[in-house]
Amino acid sequence: MPNWKEFRFTIDGKINGVEMTPLTIPMARLALYLADLAQLMGHHESVHLISVAEGSTQPVIYVDADEESRVTERVRQAQRGMGEWKANRAYKKIDNRLREDHATAAFINVSQKAEVIEFPGIKTNLPEAYGPI
């Protein structure tokens, strides 16, 4: 039996004006987040969805302890745009989806009581688009 380390992907925001919880986020929308999160984390054989906790929307993920540091480093590098291309793309897709949902998120290593990265989502200041002049 592997030694597991617990991570959480905590989403705080609203969909259609309603706070996101496991009861209000549509399963299809959560599945999109989880698919991108799986790409971001990599190490597919060592990463397992355990549940979705109450509060906001918090997928609870267990990672084999032997892969903890590799998963953490992969996620951090993707946030900086310096990771493997699939991880970089997954990070951007998650952050764009959070913006669409008027949300932010954090990827937390519960076992170490530390935030790994933050997804700014709606907090991102995008340049204003101007029409033709």
mmCIF file of N, CA and C in Angstrom:
data_model
loop_
_atom_site.group_PDB
_atom_site.id
_atom_site.type_symbol
_atom_site.label_atom_id
_atom_site.label_comp_id
_atom_site.label_asym_id
_atom_site.label_seq_id
_atom_site.Cartn_x
_atom_site.Cartn_y
_atom_site.Cartn_z
ATOM 1 N N MET A 1 0.851 -1.183 0.000
ATOM 2 C CA MET A 1 0.000 0.000 0.000
ATOM 3 C C MET A 1 0.893 1.241 0.000
ATOM 4 N N PRO A 2 0.717 2.149 -0.968
ATOM 5 C CA PRO A 2 1.566 3.338 -1.018
ATOM 6 C C PRO A 2 1.300 4.294 0.145
ATOM 7 N N ASN A 3 2.285 5.106 0.403
ATOM 8 C CA ASN A 3 2.162 6.191 1.369
ATOM 9 C C ASN A 3 1.619 7.398 0.594
ATOM 10 N N TRP A 4 0.427 7.862 0.918
ATOM 11 C CA TRP A 4 -0.231 8.926 0.162
ATOM 12 C C TRP A 4 0.023 10.297 0.764
ATOM 13 N N LYS A 5 0.077 11.303 -0.104
ATOM 14 C CA LYS A 5 0.127 12.704 0.283
ATOM 15 C C LYS A 5 -1.131 13.362 -0.274
ATOM 16 N N GLU A 6 -1.799 14.156 0.563
ATOM 17 C CA GLU A 6 -3.063 14.764 0.160
ATOM 18 C C GLU A 6 -2.846 16.163 -0.413
ATOM 19 N N PHE A 7 -3.480 16.396 -1.563
ATOM 20 C CA PHE A 7 -3.524 17.704 -2.202
ATOM 21 C C PHE A 7 -4.986 18.089 -2.387
ATOM 22 N N ARG A 8 -5.227 19.383 -2.476
ATOM 23 C CA ARG A 8 -6.572 19.877 -2.801
ATOM 24 C C ARG A 8 -6.462 20.972 -3.841
ATOM 25 N N PHE A 9 -7.430 20.959 -4.743
ATOM 26 C CA PHE A 9 -7.579 22.016 -5.735
ATOM 27 C C PHE A 9 -8.834 22.775 -5.311
ATOM 28 N N THR A 10 -8.646 23.917 -4.674
ATOM 29 C CA THR A 10 -9.750 24.655 -4.072
ATOM 30 C C THR A 10 -10.213 25.766 -5.005
ATOM 31 N N ILE A 11 -11.451 25.668 -5.479
ATOM 32 C CA ILE A 11 -12.022 26.670 -6.384
ATOM 33 C C ILE A 11 -12.981 27.545 -5.590
ATOM 34 N N ASP A 12 -12.764 28.854 -5.648
ATOM 35 C CA ASP A 12 -13.661 29.818 -5.014
ATOM 36 C C ASP A 12 -14.228 30.728 -6.092
ATOM 37 N N GLY A 13 -15.542 30.715 -6.260
ATOM 38 C CA GLY A 13 -16.161 31.571 -7.258
ATOM 39 C C GLY A 13 -17.626 31.271 -7.422
ATOM 40 N N LYS A 14 -18.156 31.789 -8.514
ATOM 41 C CA LYS A 14 -19.577 31.641 -8.789
ATOM 42 C C LYS A 14 -19.785 31.177 -10.221
ATOM 43 N N ILE A 15 -20.789 30.347 -10.389
ATOM 44 C CA ILE A 15 -21.251 29.972 -11.723
ATOM 45 C C ILE A 15 -22.691 30.447 -11.816
ATOM 46 N N ASN A 16 -22.969 31.274 -12.807
ATOM 47 C CA ASN A 16 -24.295 31.859 -12.989
ATOM 48 C C ASN A 16 -24.764 32.563 -11.717
ATOM 49 N N GLY A 17 -23.824 33.242 -11.027
ATOM 50 C CA GLY A 17 -24.167 34.021 -9.846
ATOM 51 C C GLY A 17 -24.340 33.225 -8.566
ATOM 52 N N VAL A 18 -24.102 31.922 -8.598
ATOM 53 C CA VAL A 18 -24.275 31.068 -7.426
ATOM 54 C C VAL A 18 -22.895 30.569 -6.981
ATOM 55 N N GLU A 19 -22.629 30.645 -5.659
ATOM 56 C CA GLU A 19 -21.358 30.166 -5.129
ATOM 57 C C GLU A 19 -21.105 28.721 -5.563
ATOM 58 N N MET A 20 -19.870 28.447 -5.965
ATOM 59 C CA MET A 20 -19.502 27.098 -6.370
ATOM 60 C C MET A 20 -19.357 26.195 -5.149
ATOM 61 N N THR A 21 -20.056 25.099 -5.174
ATOM 62 C CA THR A 21 -19.937 24.035 -4.185
ATOM 63 C C THR A 21 -20.068 22.725 -4.956
ATOM 64 N N PRO A 22 -19.820 21.602 -4.322
ATOM 65 C CA PRO A 22 -20.038 20.336 -5.020
ATOM 66 C C PRO A 22 -21.483 20.172 -5.501
ATOM 67 N N LEU A 23 -22.427 20.864 -4.849
ATOM 68 C CA LEU A 23 -23.834 20.741 -5.238
ATOM 69 C C LEU A 23 -24.250 21.716 -6.325
ATOM 70 N N THR A 24 -23.440 22.760 -6.576
ATOM 71 C CA THR A 24 -23.847 23.752 -7.576
ATOM 72 C C THR A 24 -23.012 23.711 -8.847
ATOM 73 N N ILE A 25 -21.819 23.154 -8.796
ATOM 74 C CA ILE A 25 -21.013 23.085 -10.013
ATOM 75 C C ILE A 25 -21.503 21.903 -10.849
ATOM 76 N N PRO A 26 -21.835 22.132 -12.112
ATOM 77 C CA PRO A 26 -22.262 21.012 -12.956
ATOM 78 C C PRO A 26 -21.135 19.981 -13.102
ATOM 79 N N MET A 27 -21.509 18.726 -13.110
ATOM 80 C CA MET A 27 -20.525 17.655 -13.191
ATOM 81 C C MET A 27 -19.656 17.803 -14.438
ATOM 82 N N ALA A 28 -20.238 18.189 -15.557
ATOM 83 C CA ALA A 28 -19.473 18.343 -16.787
ATOM 84 C C ALA A 28 -18.411 19.434 -16.637
ATOM 85 N N ARG A 29 -18.746 20.511 -15.929
ATOM 86 C CA ARG A 29 -17.783 21.596 -15.725
ATOM 87 C C ARG A 29 -16.651 21.131 -14.803
ATOM 88 N N LEU A 30 -16.997 20.435 -13.739
ATOM 89 C CA LEU A 30 -15.986 19.906 -12.834
ATOM 90 C C LEU A 30 -15.081 18.915 -13.564
ATOM 91 N N ALA A 31 -15.660 18.113 -14.440
ATOM 92 C CA ALA A 31 -14.872 17.139 -15.204
ATOM 93 C C ALA A 31 -13.836 17.836 -16.088
ATOM 94 N N LEU A 32 -14.182 18.997 -16.650
ATOM 95 C CA LEU A 32 -13.214 19.751 -17.448
ATOM 96 C C LEU A 32 -12.044 20.217 -16.582
ATOM 97 N N TYR A 33 -12.367 20.748 -15.401
ATOM 98 C CA TYR A 33 -11.303 21.153 -14.479
ATOM 99 C C TYR A 33 -10.416 19.955 -14.128
ATOM 100 N N LEU A 34 -11.035 18.823 -13.810
ATOM 101 C CA LEU A 34 -10.279 17.647 -13.382
ATOM 102 C C LEU A 34 -9.412 17.086 -14.508
ATOM 103 N N ALA A 35 -9.906 17.099 -15.747
ATOM 104 C CA ALA A 35 -9.109 16.615 -16.874
ATOM 105 C C ALA A 35 -7.867 17.477 -17.059
ATOM 106 N N ASP A 36 -8.038 18.791 -16.968
ATOM 107 C CA ASP A 36 -6.885 19.686 -17.097
ATOM 108 C C ASP A 36 -5.948 19.543 -15.902
ATOM 109 N N LEU A 37 -6.502 19.363 -14.716
ATOM 110 C CA LEU A 37 -5.680 19.179 -13.527
ATOM 111 C C LEU A 37 -4.837 17.903 -13.644
ATOM 112 N N ALA A 38 -5.416 16.844 -14.207
ATOM 113 C CA ALA A 38 -4.667 15.595 -14.417
ATOM 114 C C ALA A 38 -3.493 15.840 -15.364
ATOM 115 N N GLN A 39 -3.718 16.612 -16.428
ATOM 116 C CA GLN A 39 -2.627 16.951 -17.351
ATOM 117 C C GLN A 39 -1.567 17.787 -16.656
ATOM 118 N N LEU A 40 -2.009 18.740 -15.861
ATOM 119 C CA LEU A 40 -1.085 19.622 -15.152
ATOM 120 C C LEU A 40 -0.199 18.829 -14.194
ATOM 121 N N MET A 41 -0.802 17.930 -13.437
ATOM 122 C CA MET A 41 -0.062 17.171 -12.427
ATOM 123 C C MET A 41 0.810 16.079 -13.035
ATOM 124 N N GLY A 42 0.379 15.507 -14.173
ATOM 125 C CA GLY A 42 1.137 14.411 -14.766
ATOM 126 C C GLY A 42 1.154 13.202 -13.849
ATOM 127 N N HIS A 43 2.130 12.317 -14.050
ATOM 128 C CA HIS A 43 2.327 11.142 -13.185
ATOM 129 C C HIS A 43 0.998 10.416 -12.945
ATOM 130 N N HIS A 44 0.283 10.146 -14.025
ATOM 131 C CA HIS A 44 -1.094 9.645 -13.978
ATOM 132 C C HIS A 44 -1.295 8.383 -13.142
ATOM 133 N N GLU A 45 -0.323 7.513 -13.107
ATOM 134 C CA GLU A 45 -0.474 6.273 -12.336
ATOM 135 C C GLU A 45 -0.400 6.520 -10.825
ATOM 136 N N SER A 46 0.103 7.691 -10.421
ATOM 137 C CA SER A 46 0.327 7.965 -8.993
ATOM 138 C C SER A 46 -0.608 9.022 -8.427
ATOM 139 N N VAL A 47 -1.564 9.494 -9.223
ATOM 140 C CA VAL A 47 -2.461 10.586 -8.821
ATOM 141 C C VAL A 47 -3.896 10.067 -8.844
ATOM 142 N N HIS A 48 -4.624 10.243 -7.712
ATOM 143 C CA HIS A 48 -5.968 9.667 -7.589
ATOM 144 C C HIS A 48 -6.952 10.668 -6.990
ATOM 145 N N LEU A 49 -8.107 10.825 -7.628
ATOM 146 C CA LEU A 49 -9.194 11.634 -7.079
ATOM 147 C C LEU A 49 -9.889 10.798 -6.007
ATOM 148 N N ILE A 50 -10.007 11.361 -4.808
ATOM 149 C CA ILE A 50 -10.610 10.640 -3.696
ATOM 150 C C ILE A 50 -12.040 11.098 -3.450
ATOM 151 N N SER A 51 -12.255 12.425 -3.479
ATOM 152 C CA SER A 51 -13.596 12.968 -3.226
ATOM 153 C C SER A 51 -13.603 14.433 -3.621
ATOM 154 N N VAL A 52 -14.763 15.053 -3.461
ATOM 155 C CA VAL A 52 -14.892 16.505 -3.615
ATOM 156 C C VAL A 52 -15.443 17.020 -2.299
ATOM 157 N N ALA A 53 -14.615 17.775 -1.571
ATOM 158 C CA ALA A 53 -14.972 18.238 -0.230
ATOM 159 C C ALA A 53 -15.889 19.448 -0.292
ATOM 160 N N GLU A 54 -16.657 19.621 0.766
ATOM 161 C CA GLU A 54 -17.549 20.774 0.919
ATOM 162 C C GLU A 54 -16.750 22.031 1.209
ATOM 163 N N GLY A 55 -17.443 23.123 1.274
ATOM 164 C CA GLY A 55 -16.848 24.443 1.485
ATOM 165 C C GLY A 55 -17.030 25.178 0.189
ATOM 166 N N SER A 56 -15.970 25.301 -0.573
ATOM 167 C CA SER A 56 -16.105 25.728 -1.948
ATOM 168 C C SER A 56 -16.171 24.430 -2.744
ATOM 169 N N THR A 57 -15.531 24.381 -3.882
ATOM 170 C CA THR A 57 -15.403 23.121 -4.595
ATOM 171 C C THR A 57 -13.961 22.686 -4.414
ATOM 172 N N GLN A 58 -13.740 21.561 -3.742
ATOM 173 C CA GLN A 58 -12.392 21.134 -3.399
ATOM 174 C C GLN A 58 -12.163 19.677 -3.754
ATOM 175 N N PRO A 59 -11.728 19.384 -4.986
ATOM 176 C CA PRO A 59 -11.324 18.002 -5.256
ATOM 177 C C PRO A 59 -10.171 17.600 -4.342
ATOM 178 N N VAL A 60 -10.308 16.446 -3.704
ATOM 179 C CA VAL A 60 -9.284 15.900 -2.819
ATOM 180 C C VAL A 60 -8.522 14.861 -3.628
ATOM 181 N N ILE A 61 -7.212 15.054 -3.724
ATOM 182 C CA ILE A 61 -6.370 14.230 -4.577
ATOM 183 C C ILE A 61 -5.266 13.611 -3.725
ATOM 184 N N TYR A 62 -5.068 12.314 -3.892
ATOM 185 C CA TYR A 62 -3.963 11.644 -3.220
ATOM 186 C C TYR A 62 -2.872 11.355 -4.251
ATOM 187 N N VAL A 63 -1.636 11.634 -3.852
ATOM 188 C CA VAL A 63 -0.477 11.401 -4.702
ATOM 189 C C VAL A 63 0.461 10.462 -3.954
ATOM 190 N N ASP A 64 0.980 9.495 -4.662
ATOM 191 C CA ASP A 64 1.964 8.593 -4.064
ATOM 192 C C ASP A 64 3.117 9.440 -3.529
ATOM 193 N N ALA A 65 3.531 9.198 -2.306
ATOM 194 C CA ALA A 65 4.568 10.006 -1.652
ATOM 195 C C ALA A 65 5.855 10.068 -2.470
ATOM 196 N N ASP A 66 6.166 9.011 -3.212
ATOM 197 C CA ASP A 66 7.382 9.004 -4.038
ATOM 198 C C ASP A 66 7.306 10.022 -5.173
ATOM 199 N N GLU A 67 6.102 10.441 -5.550
ATOM 200 C CA GLU A 67 5.912 11.385 -6.660
ATOM 201 C C GLU A 67 5.599 12.802 -6.179
ATOM 202 N N GLU A 68 5.450 13.006 -4.891
ATOM 203 C CA GLU A 68 5.041 14.306 -4.344
ATOM 204 C C GLU A 68 5.899 15.457 -4.862
ATOM 205 N N SER A 69 7.197 15.351 -4.758
ATOM 206 C CA SER A 69 8.064 16.460 -5.160
ATOM 207 C C SER A 69 8.040 16.667 -6.668
ATOM 208 N N ARG A 70 7.934 15.591 -7.449
ATOM 209 C CA ARG A 70 7.885 15.739 -8.906
ATOM 210 C C ARG A 70 6.591 16.408 -9.356
ATOM 211 N N VAL A 71 5.481 16.024 -8.738
ATOM 212 C CA VAL A 71 4.199 16.658 -9.065
ATOM 213 C C VAL A 71 4.239 18.136 -8.696
ATOM 214 N N THR A 72 4.733 18.437 -7.504
ATOM 215 C CA THR A 72 4.805 19.824 -7.049
ATOM 216 C C THR A 72 5.670 20.660 -7.982
ATOM 217 N N GLU A 73 6.816 20.146 -8.358
ATOM 218 C CA GLU A 73 7.715 20.896 -9.245
ATOM 219 C C GLU A 73 7.105 21.084 -10.627
ATOM 220 N N ARG A 74 6.429 20.074 -11.142
ATOM 221 C CA ARG A 74 5.785 20.169 -12.456
ATOM 222 C C ARG A 74 4.730 21.277 -12.453
ATOM 223 N N VAL A 75 3.929 21.334 -11.397
ATOM 224 C CA VAL A 75 2.877 22.348 -11.287
ATOM 225 C C VAL A 75 3.491 23.747 -11.180
ATOM 226 N N ARG A 76 4.509 23.897 -10.373
ATOM 227 C CA ARG A 76 5.157 25.210 -10.210
ATOM 228 C C ARG A 76 5.799 25.678 -11.518
ATOM 229 N N GLN A 77 6.435 24.777 -12.232
ATOM 230 C CA GLN A 77 7.061 25.162 -13.494
ATOM 231 C C GLN A 77 6.013 25.558 -14.526
ATOM 232 N N ALA A 78 4.895 24.863 -14.547
ATOM 233 C CA ALA A 78 3.830 25.205 -15.493
ATOM 234 C C ALA A 78 3.265 26.591 -15.196
ATOM 235 N N GLN A 79 3.148 26.936 -13.934
ATOM 236 C CA GLN A 79 2.646 28.265 -13.580
ATOM 237 C C GLN A 79 3.560 29.348 -14.157
ATOM 238 N N ARG A 80 4.862 29.101 -14.172
ATOM 239 C CA ARG A 80 5.825 30.064 -14.710
ATOM 240 C C ARG A 80 5.959 29.964 -16.226
ATOM 241 N N GLY A 81 5.251 28.998 -16.845
ATOM 242 C CA GLY A 81 5.353 28.805 -18.288
ATOM 243 C C GLY A 81 6.642 28.119 -18.695
ATOM 244 N N MET A 82 7.294 27.456 -17.759
ATOM 245 C CA MET A 82 8.587 26.829 -18.021
ATOM 246 C C MET A 82 8.534 25.311 -17.896
ATOM 247 N N GLY A 83 7.332 24.761 -17.866
ATOM 248 C CA GLY A 83 7.180 23.320 -17.717
ATOM 249 C C GLY A 83 7.035 22.627 -19.054
ATOM 250 N N GLU A 84 6.710 21.368 -18.983
ATOM 251 C CA GLU A 84 6.432 20.593 -20.184
ATOM 252 C C GLU A 84 5.209 21.196 -20.871
ATOM 253 N N TRP A 85 5.151 21.179 -22.192
ATOM 254 C CA TRP A 85 4.106 21.920 -22.916
ATOM 255 C C TRP A 85 2.705 21.498 -22.515
ATOM 256 N N LYS A 86 2.474 20.212 -22.240
ATOM 257 C CA LYS A 86 1.132 19.780 -21.833
ATOM 258 C C LYS A 86 0.744 20.392 -20.484
ATOM 259 N N ALA A 87 1.690 20.469 -19.578
ATOM 260 C CA ALA A 87 1.428 21.053 -18.261
ATOM 261 C C ALA A 87 1.189 22.554 -18.394
ATOM 262 N N ASN A 88 1.997 23.240 -19.202
ATOM 263 C CA ASN A 88 1.811 24.680 -19.422
ATOM 264 C C ASN A 88 0.427 24.963 -19.994
ATOM 265 N N ARG A 89 0.046 24.175 -20.998
ATOM 266 C CA ARG A 89 -1.269 24.355 -21.634
ATOM 267 C C ARG A 89 -2.388 24.086 -20.640
ATOM 268 N N ALA A 90 -2.251 23.054 -19.823
ATOM 269 C CA ALA A 90 -3.285 22.729 -18.835
ATOM 270 C C ALA A 90 -3.426 23.851 -17.812
ATOM 271 N N TYR A 91 -2.313 24.407 -17.352
ATOM 272 C CA TYR A 91 -2.373 25.538 -16.413
ATOM 273 C C TYR A 91 -3.161 26.695 -17.022
ATOM 274 N N LYS A 92 -2.858 27.040 -18.266
ATOM 275 C CA LYS A 92 -3.551 28.156 -18.935
ATOM 276 C C LYS A 92 -5.035 27.864 -19.113
ATOM 277 N N LYS A 93 -5.366 26.618 -19.469
ATOM 278 C CA LYS A 93 -6.774 26.256 -19.642
ATOM 279 C C LYS A 93 -7.537 26.367 -18.330
ATOM 280 N N ILE A 94 -6.937 25.926 -17.240
ATOM 281 C CA ILE A 94 -7.593 26.035 -15.932
ATOM 282 C C ILE A 94 -7.802 27.502 -15.577
ATOM 283 N N ASP A 95 -6.762 28.312 -15.743
ATOM 284 C CA ASP A 95 -6.869 29.726 -15.381
ATOM 285 C C ASP A 95 -7.905 30.448 -16.249
ATOM 286 N N ASN A 96 -7.957 30.135 -17.534
ATOM 287 C CA ASN A 96 -8.981 30.729 -18.418
ATOM 288 C C ASN A 96 -10.385 30.310 -17.995
ATOM 289 N N ARG A 97 -10.546 29.036 -17.641
ATOM 290 C CA ARG A 97 -11.858 28.550 -17.206
ATOM 291 C C ARG A 97 -12.275 29.249 -15.909
ATOM 292 N N LEU A 98 -11.331 29.452 -15.006
ATOM 293 C CA LEU A 98 -11.629 30.167 -13.759
ATOM 294 C C LEU A 98 -12.097 31.589 -14.060
ATOM 295 N N ARG A 99 -11.456 32.237 -15.023
ATOM 296 C CA ARG A 99 -11.885 33.585 -15.413
ATOM 297 C C ARG A 99 -13.325 33.556 -15.929
ATOM 298 N N GLU A 100 -13.639 32.578 -16.759
ATOM 299 C CA GLU A 100 -15.006 32.431 -17.275
ATOM 300 C C GLU A 100 -16.013 32.247 -16.140
ATOM 301 N N ASP A 101 -15.599 31.546 -15.093
ATOM 302 C CA ASP A 101 -16.478 31.232 -13.962
ATOM 303 C C ASP A 101 -16.398 32.271 -12.845
ATOM 304 N N HIS A 102 -15.703 33.385 -13.096
ATOM 305 C CA HIS A 102 -15.546 34.439 -12.074
ATOM 306 C C HIS A 102 -15.008 33.831 -10.783
ATOM 307 N N ALA A 103 -13.908 33.091 -10.928
ATOM 308 C CA ALA A 103 -13.372 32.344 -9.796
ATOM 309 C C ALA A 103 -11.853 32.464 -9.724
ATOM 310 N N THR A 104 -11.316 32.023 -8.593
ATOM 311 C CA THR A 104 -9.889 31.829 -8.391
ATOM 312 C C THR A 104 -9.720 30.425 -7.834
ATOM 313 N N ALA A 105 -8.485 29.988 -7.747
ATOM 314 C CA ALA A 105 -8.246 28.648 -7.188
ATOM 315 C C ALA A 105 -6.841 28.586 -6.594
ATOM 316 N N ALA A 106 -6.651 27.578 -5.783
ATOM 317 C CA ALA A 106 -5.331 27.301 -5.218
ATOM 318 C C ALA A 106 -5.109 25.800 -5.263
ATOM 319 N N PHE A 107 -3.858 25.430 -5.478
ATOM 320 C CA PHE A 107 -3.448 24.037 -5.428
ATOM 321 C C PHE A 107 -2.644 23.893 -4.147
ATOM 322 N N ILE A 108 -3.155 23.107 -3.217
ATOM 323 C CA ILE A 108 -2.622 23.058 -1.860
ATOM 324 C C ILE A 108 -2.111 21.654 -1.540
ATOM 325 N N ASN A 109 -0.935 21.609 -0.936
ATOM 326 C CA ASN A 109 -0.404 20.357 -0.410
ATOM 327 C C ASN A 109 -0.847 20.293 1.046
ATOM 328 N N VAL A 110 -1.914 19.571 1.320
ATOM 329 C CA VAL A 110 -2.480 19.472 2.663
ATOM 330 C C VAL A 110 -1.504 18.775 3.603
ATOM 331 N N SER A 111 -0.793 17.779 3.091
ATOM 332 C CA SER A 111 0.146 17.041 3.926
ATOM 333 C C SER A 111 1.239 17.939 4.493
ATOM 334 N N GLN A 112 1.636 18.952 3.726
ATOM 335 C CA GLN A 112 2.668 19.880 4.197
ATOM 336 C C GLN A 112 2.083 21.207 4.671
ATOM 337 N N LYS A 113 0.746 21.323 4.625
ATOM 338 C CA LYS A 113 0.065 22.552 5.028
ATOM 339 C C LYS A 113 0.629 23.766 4.289
ATOM 340 N N ALA A 114 0.750 23.633 2.946
ATOM 341 C CA ALA A 114 1.349 24.701 2.151
ATOM 342 C C ALA A 114 0.651 24.836 0.804
ATOM 343 N N GLU A 115 0.441 26.088 0.397
ATOM 344 C CA GLU A 115 -0.078 26.341 -0.942
ATOM 345 C C GLU A 115 1.049 26.124 -1.933
ATOM 346 N N VAL A 116 0.798 25.335 -2.959
ATOM 347 C CA VAL A 116 1.799 25.085 -3.991
ATOM 348 C C VAL A 116 1.782 26.240 -4.975
ATOM 349 N N ILE A 117 0.604 26.528 -5.540
ATOM 350 C CA ILE A 117 0.441 27.677 -6.438
ATOM 351 C C ILE A 117 -0.968 28.226 -6.302
ATOM 352 N N GLU A 118 -1.130 29.446 -6.793
ATOM 353 C CA GLU A 118 -2.439 30.075 -6.892
ATOM 354 C C GLU A 118 -2.767 30.239 -8.366
ATOM 355 N N PHE A 119 -4.019 30.066 -8.703
ATOM 356 C CA PHE A 119 -4.525 30.371 -10.034
ATOM 357 C C PHE A 119 -5.278 31.691 -9.908
ATOM 358 N N PRO A 120 -4.789 32.780 -10.512
ATOM 359 C CA PRO A 120 -5.436 34.076 -10.314
ATOM 360 C C PRO A 120 -6.833 34.170 -10.932
ATOM 361 N N GLY A 121 -7.089 33.439 -12.006
ATOM 362 C CA GLY A 121 -8.421 33.462 -12.608
ATOM 363 C C GLY A 121 -8.950 34.859 -12.807
ATOM 364 N N ILE A 122 -10.047 35.182 -12.130
ATOM 365 C CA ILE A 122 -10.742 36.461 -12.302
ATOM 366 C C ILE A 122 -9.888 37.649 -11.851
ATOM 367 N N LYS A 123 -8.877 37.415 -11.021
ATOM 368 C CA LYS A 123 -8.017 38.497 -10.542
ATOM 369 C C LYS A 123 -7.028 38.988 -11.606
ATOM 370 N N THR A 124 -6.876 38.238 -12.686
ATOM 371 C CA THR A 124 -5.921 38.596 -13.728
ATOM 372 C C THR A 124 -6.379 39.855 -14.445
ATOM 373 N N ASN A 125 -5.481 40.810 -14.544
ATOM 374 C CA ASN A 125 -5.766 42.036 -15.292
ATOM 375 C C ASN A 125 -5.384 41.812 -16.745
ATOM 376 N N LEU A 126 -6.389 41.594 -17.580
ATOM 377 C CA LEU A 126 -6.139 41.410 -18.992
ATOM 378 C C LEU A 126 -6.145 42.757 -19.691
ATOM 379 N N PRO A 127 -5.330 42.909 -20.731
ATOM 380 C CA PRO A 127 -5.349 44.176 -21.467
ATOM 381 C C PRO A 127 -6.712 44.389 -22.124
ATOM 382 N N GLU A 128 -7.136 45.649 -22.131
ATOM 383 C CA GLU A 128 -8.421 45.957 -22.753
ATOM 384 C C GLU A 128 -8.316 45.813 -24.256
ATOM 385 N N ALA A 129 -9.353 45.265 -24.848
ATOM 386 C CA ALA A 129 -9.402 45.118 -26.307
ATOM 387 C C ALA A 129 -10.102 46.339 -26.895
ATOM 388 N N TYR A 130 -9.458 46.915 -27.882
ATOM 389 C CA TYR A 130 -10.034 48.082 -28.560
ATOM 390 C C TYR A 130 -10.466 47.668 -29.949
ATOM 391 N N GLY A 131 -11.543 48.262 -30.395
ATOM 392 C CA GLY A 131 -12.047 47.992 -31.747
ATOM 393 C C GLY A 131 -11.202 48.703 -32.785
ATOM 394 N N PRO A 132 -11.586 48.582 -34.035
ATOM 395 C CA PRO A 132 -10.823 49.242 -35.116
ATOM 396 C C PRO A 132 -10.848 50.763 -34.944
ATOM 397 N N ILE A 133 -9.753 51.354 -35.310
ATOM 398 C CA ILE A 133 -9.647 52.822 -35.204
ATOM 399 C C ILE A 133 -9.703 53.433 -36.580
#
